PDB file of C-alpha atoms in Angstrom:
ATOM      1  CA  UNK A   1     132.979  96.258  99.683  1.00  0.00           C
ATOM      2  CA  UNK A   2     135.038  98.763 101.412  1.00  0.00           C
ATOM      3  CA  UNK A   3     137.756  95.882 102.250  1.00  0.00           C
ATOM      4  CA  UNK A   4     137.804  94.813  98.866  1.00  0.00           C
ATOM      5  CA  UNK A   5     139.232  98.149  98.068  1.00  0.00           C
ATOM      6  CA  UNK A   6     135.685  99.495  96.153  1.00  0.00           C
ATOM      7  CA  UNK A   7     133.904 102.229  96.346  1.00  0.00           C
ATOM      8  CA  UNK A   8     130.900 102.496  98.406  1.00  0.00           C
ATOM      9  CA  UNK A   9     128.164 105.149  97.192  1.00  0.00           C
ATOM     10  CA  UNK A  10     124.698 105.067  98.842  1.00  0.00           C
ATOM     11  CA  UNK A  11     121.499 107.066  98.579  1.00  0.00           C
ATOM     12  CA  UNK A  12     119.158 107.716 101.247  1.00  0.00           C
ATOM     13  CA  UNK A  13     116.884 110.759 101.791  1.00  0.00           C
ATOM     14  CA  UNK A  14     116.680 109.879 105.259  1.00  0.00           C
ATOM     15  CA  UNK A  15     120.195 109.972 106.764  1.00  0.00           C
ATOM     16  CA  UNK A  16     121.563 112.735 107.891  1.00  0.00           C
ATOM     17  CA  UNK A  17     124.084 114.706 106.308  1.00  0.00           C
ATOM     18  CA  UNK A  18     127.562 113.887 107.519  1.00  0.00           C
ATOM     19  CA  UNK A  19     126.799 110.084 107.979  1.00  0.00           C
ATOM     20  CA  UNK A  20     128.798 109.670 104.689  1.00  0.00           C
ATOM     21  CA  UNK A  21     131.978 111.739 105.931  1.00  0.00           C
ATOM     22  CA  UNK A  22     131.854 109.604 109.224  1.00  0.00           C
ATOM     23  CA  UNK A  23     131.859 105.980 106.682  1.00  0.00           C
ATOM     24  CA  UNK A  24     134.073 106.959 104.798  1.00  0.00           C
ATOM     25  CA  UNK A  25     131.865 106.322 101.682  1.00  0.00           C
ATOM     26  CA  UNK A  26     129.987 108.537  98.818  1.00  0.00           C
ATOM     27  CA  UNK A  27     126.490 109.893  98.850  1.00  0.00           C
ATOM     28  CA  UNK A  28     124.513 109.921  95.914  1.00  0.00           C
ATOM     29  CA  UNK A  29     121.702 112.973  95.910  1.00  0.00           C
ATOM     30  CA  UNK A  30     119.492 110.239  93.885  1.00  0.00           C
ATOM     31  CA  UNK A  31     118.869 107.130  93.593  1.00  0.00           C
ATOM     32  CA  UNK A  32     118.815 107.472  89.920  1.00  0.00           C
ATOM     33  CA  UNK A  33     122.819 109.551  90.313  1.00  0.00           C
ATOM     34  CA  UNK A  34     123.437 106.031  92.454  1.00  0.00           C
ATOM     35  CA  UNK A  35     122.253 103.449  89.394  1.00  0.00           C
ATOM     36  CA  UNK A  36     123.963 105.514  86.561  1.00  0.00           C
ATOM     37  CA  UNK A  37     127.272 104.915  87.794  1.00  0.00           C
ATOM     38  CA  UNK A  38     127.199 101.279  89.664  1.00  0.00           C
ATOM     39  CA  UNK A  39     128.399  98.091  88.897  1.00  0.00           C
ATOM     40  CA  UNK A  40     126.293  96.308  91.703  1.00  0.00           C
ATOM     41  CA  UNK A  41     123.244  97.507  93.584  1.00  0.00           C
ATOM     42  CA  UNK A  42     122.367  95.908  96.914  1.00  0.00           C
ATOM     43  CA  UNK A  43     119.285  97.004  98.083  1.00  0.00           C
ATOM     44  CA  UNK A  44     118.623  97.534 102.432  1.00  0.00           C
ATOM     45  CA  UNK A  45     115.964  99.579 102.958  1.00  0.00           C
ATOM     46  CA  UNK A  46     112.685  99.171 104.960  1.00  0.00           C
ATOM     47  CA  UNK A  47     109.586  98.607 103.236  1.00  0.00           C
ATOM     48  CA  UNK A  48     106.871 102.090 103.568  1.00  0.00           C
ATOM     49  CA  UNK A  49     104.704 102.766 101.417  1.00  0.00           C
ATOM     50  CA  UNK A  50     106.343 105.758  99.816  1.00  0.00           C
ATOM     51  CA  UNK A  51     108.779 102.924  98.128  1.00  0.00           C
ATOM     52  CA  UNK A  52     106.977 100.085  97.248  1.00  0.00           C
ATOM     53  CA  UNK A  53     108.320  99.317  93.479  1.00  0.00           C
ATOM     54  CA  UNK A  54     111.643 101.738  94.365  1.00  0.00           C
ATOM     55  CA  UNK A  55     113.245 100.248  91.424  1.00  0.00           C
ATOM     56  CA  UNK A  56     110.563 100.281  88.584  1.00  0.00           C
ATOM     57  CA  UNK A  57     110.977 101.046  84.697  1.00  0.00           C
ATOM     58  CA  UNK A  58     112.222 104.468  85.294  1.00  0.00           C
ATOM     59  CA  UNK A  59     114.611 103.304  87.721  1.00  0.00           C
ATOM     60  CA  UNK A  60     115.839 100.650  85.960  1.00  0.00           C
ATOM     61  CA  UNK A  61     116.633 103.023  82.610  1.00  0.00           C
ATOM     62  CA  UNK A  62     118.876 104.773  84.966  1.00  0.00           C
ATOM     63  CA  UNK A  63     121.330 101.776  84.850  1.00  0.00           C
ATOM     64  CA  UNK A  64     124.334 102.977  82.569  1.00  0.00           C
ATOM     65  CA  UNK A  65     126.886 100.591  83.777  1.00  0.00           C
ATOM     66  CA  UNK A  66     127.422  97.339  81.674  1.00  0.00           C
ATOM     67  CA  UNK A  67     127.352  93.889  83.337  1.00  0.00           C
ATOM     68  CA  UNK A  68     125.460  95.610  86.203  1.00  0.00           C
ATOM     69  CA  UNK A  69     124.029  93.334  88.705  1.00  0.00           C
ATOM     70  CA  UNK A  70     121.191  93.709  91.292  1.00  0.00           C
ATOM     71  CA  UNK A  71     121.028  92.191  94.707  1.00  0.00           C
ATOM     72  CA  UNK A  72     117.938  92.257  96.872  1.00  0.00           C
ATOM     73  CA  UNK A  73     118.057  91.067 100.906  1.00  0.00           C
ATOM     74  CA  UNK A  74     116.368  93.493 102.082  1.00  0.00           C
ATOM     75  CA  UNK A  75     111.583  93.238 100.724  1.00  0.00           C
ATOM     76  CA  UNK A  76     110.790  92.279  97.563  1.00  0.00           C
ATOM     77  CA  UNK A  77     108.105  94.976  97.529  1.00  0.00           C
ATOM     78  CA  UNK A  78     110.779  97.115  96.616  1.00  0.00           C
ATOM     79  CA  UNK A  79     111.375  96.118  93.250  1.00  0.00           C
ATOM     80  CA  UNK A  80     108.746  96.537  90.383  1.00  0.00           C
ATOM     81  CA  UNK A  81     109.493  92.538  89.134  1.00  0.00           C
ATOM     82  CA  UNK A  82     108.258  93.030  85.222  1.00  0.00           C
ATOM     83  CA  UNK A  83     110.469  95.594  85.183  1.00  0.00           C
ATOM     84  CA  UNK A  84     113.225  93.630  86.813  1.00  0.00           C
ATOM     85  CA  UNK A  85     112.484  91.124  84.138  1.00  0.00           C
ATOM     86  CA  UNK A  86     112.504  93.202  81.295  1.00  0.00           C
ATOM     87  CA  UNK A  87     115.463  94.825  82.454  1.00  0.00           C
ATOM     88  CA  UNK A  88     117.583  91.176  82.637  1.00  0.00           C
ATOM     89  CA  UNK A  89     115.871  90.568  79.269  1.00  0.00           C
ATOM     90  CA  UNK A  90     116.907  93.763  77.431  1.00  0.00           C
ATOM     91  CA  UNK A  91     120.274  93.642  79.616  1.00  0.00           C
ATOM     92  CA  UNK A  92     120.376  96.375  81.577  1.00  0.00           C
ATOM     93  CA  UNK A  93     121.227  94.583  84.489  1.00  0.00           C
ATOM     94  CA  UNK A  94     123.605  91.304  83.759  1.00  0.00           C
ATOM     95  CA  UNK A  95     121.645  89.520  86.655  1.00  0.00           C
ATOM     96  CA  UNK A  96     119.984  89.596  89.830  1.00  0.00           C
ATOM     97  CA  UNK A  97     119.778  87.739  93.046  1.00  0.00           C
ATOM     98  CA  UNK A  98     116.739  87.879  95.060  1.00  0.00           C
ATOM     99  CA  UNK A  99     116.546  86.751  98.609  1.00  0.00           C
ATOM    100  CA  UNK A 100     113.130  88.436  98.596  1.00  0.00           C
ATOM    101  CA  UNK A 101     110.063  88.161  97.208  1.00  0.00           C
ATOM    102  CA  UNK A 102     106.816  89.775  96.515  1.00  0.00           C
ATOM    103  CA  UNK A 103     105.218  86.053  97.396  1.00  0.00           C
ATOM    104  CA  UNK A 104     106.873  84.177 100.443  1.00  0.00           C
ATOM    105  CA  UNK A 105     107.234  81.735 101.194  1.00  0.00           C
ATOM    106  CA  UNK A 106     109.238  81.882  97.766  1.00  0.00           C
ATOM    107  CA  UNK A 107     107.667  79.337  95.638  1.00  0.00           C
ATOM    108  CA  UNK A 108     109.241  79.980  91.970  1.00  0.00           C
ATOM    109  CA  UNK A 109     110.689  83.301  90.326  1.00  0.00           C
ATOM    110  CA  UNK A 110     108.942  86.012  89.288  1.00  0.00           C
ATOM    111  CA  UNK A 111     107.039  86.495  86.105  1.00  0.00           C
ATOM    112  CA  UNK A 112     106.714  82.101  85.504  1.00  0.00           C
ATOM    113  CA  UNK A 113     107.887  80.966  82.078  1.00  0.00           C
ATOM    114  CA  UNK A 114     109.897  84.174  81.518  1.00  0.00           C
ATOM    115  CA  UNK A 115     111.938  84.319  85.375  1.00  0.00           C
ATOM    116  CA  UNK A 116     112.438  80.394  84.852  1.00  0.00           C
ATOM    117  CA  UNK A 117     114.109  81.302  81.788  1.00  0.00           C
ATOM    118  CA  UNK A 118     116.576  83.656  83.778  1.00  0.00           C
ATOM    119  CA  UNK A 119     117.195  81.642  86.403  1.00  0.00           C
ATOM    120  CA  UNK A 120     118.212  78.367  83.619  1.00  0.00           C
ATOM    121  CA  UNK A 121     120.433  81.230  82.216  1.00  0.00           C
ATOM    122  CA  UNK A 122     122.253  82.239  85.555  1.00  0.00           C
ATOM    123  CA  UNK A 123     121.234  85.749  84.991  1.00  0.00           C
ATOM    124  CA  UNK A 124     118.566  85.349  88.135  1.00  0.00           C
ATOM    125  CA  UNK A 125     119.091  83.731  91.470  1.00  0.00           C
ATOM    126  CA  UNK A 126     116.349  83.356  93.961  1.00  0.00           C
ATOM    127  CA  UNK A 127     117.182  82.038  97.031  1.00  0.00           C
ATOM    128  CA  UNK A 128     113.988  81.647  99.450  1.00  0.00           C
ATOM    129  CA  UNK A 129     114.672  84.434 102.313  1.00  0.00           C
ATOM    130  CA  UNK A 130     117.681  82.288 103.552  1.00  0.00           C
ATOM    131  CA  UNK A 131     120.699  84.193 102.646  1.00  0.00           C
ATOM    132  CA  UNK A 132     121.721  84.572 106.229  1.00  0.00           C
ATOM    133  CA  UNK A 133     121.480  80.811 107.076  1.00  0.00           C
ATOM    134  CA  UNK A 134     124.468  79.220 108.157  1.00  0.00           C
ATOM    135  CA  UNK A 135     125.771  77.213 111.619  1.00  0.00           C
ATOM    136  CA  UNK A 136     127.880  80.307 111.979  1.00  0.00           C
ATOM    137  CA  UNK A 137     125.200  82.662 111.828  1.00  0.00           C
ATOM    138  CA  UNK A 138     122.984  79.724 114.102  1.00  0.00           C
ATOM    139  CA  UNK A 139     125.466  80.211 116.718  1.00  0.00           C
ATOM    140  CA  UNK A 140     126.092  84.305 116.725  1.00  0.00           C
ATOM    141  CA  UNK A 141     122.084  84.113 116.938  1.00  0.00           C
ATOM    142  CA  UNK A 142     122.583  82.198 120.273  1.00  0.00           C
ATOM    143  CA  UNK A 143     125.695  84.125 121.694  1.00  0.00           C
ATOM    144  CA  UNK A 144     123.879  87.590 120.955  1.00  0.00           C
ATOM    145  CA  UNK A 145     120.707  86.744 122.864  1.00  0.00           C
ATOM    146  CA  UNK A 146     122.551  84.939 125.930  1.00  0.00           C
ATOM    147  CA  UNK A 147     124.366  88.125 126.273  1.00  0.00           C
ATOM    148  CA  UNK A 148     121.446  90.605 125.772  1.00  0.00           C
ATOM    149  CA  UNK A 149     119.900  88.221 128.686  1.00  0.00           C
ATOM    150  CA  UNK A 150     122.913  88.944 130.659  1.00  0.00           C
ATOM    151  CA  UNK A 151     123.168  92.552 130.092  1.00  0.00           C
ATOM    152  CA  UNK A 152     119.140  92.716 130.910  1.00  0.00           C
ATOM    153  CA  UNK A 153     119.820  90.649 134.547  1.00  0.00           C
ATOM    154  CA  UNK A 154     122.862  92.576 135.604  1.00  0.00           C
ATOM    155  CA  UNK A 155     120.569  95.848 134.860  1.00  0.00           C
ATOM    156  CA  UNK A 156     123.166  97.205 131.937  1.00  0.00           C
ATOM    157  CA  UNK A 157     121.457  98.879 128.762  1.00  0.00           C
ATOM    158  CA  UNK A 158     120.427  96.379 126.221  1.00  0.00           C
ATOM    159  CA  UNK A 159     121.971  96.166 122.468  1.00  0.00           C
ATOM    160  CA  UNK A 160     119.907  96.408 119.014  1.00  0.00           C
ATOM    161  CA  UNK A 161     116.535  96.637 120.531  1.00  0.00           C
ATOM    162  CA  UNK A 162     113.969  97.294 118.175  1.00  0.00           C
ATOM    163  CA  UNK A 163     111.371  98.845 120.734  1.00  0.00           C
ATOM    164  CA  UNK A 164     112.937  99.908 123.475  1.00  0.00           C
ATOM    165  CA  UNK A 165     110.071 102.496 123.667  1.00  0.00           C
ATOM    166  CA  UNK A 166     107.691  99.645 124.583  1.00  0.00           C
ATOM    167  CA  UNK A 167     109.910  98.009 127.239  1.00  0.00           C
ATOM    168  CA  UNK A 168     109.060  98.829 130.239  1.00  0.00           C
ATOM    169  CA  UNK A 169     111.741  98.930 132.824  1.00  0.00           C
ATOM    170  CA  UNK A 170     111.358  98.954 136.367  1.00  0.00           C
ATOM    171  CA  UNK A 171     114.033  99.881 138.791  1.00  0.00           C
ATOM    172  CA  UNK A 172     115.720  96.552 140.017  1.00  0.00           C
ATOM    173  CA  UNK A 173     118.496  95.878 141.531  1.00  0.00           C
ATOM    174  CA  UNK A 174     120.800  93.496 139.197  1.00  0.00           C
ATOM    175  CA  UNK A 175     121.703  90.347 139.611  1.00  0.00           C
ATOM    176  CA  UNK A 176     125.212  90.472 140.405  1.00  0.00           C
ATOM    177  CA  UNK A 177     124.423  92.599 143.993  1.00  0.00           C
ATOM    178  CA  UNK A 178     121.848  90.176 144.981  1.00  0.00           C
TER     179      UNK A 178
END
């Protein structure tokens, strides 16, 4: 968004203070200070429990922005989806795209009769947890592991490991000085 010349406001009580200075974007102190004054909301947080249903009613009445739209890659736990509804139907939110669902595989929109009705309207796209799919993406995939495999044999420290904590690593000598 940034390269499109927009401004980028987040909220999350969990980074540190600072991390917005070092971005070079805004900080909201709530989430509902972030809804009031956006045009689009992308949602990528990780599902706990303290935020299952993140945006519900109340969240959604926090929207103030006309022709504001919702997007949702990161669970669909974290949207309360009658709410989401009802919000699309009383138009708080112009439309929504959701990449994630409550129920996945994603079988049909949320809600039945009422989300098909969104979705023939182009106010709701769901797209079945496949947003990222692409032969571009297909071959990053490929590249990034091959040289995570390489950095692993020639001993170096590994990139974007998720549990590091539980890999155990033994003193070796690497590869190349064999």
């Amino acid at each position: 968004a940034k390269a499109f010349g927009l401004r980028v406001l987040f909220y999350d009580p969990y980074v540190r203070d600072g991390a917005d200075k070092a971005l070079g974007v805004d900080r909201a102190e709530t989430l509902e200070d972030l809804l009031a004054v956006s045009d689009a909301v992308s949602l990528h947080a990780n599902l706990t429990a303290s935020n299952v249903r993140l945006l519900d009613a109340r969240a959604f009445a926090a929207i103030k922005k006309e022709n504001c739209v919702l997007v949702n890659t990161a669970r669909g736990e974290l949207i309360d989806d009658a709410a989401l509804l009802a919000s699309l139907e009383n138009g708080t939110l112009a439309a929504a795209c959701l990449d994630v669902h409550w129920h996945e595989p994603f079988a049909e929109p949320p809600g039945g009769d009422r989300g098909r009705a969104l979705v023939e309207a182009g106010r709701l796209v769901c797209t079945p947890h496949a947003a990222w799919y692409s032969s571009e993406a297909l071959t990053e995939i490929r590249v990034l592991a091959s040289e995570n495999i390489a950095r692993a044999l020639r001993g170096d420290p590994l990139h974007n490991v998720v549990n590091l904590d539980h890999i155990v690593q033994p003193p070796r000598t690497p590869v190349s000085t064999i």
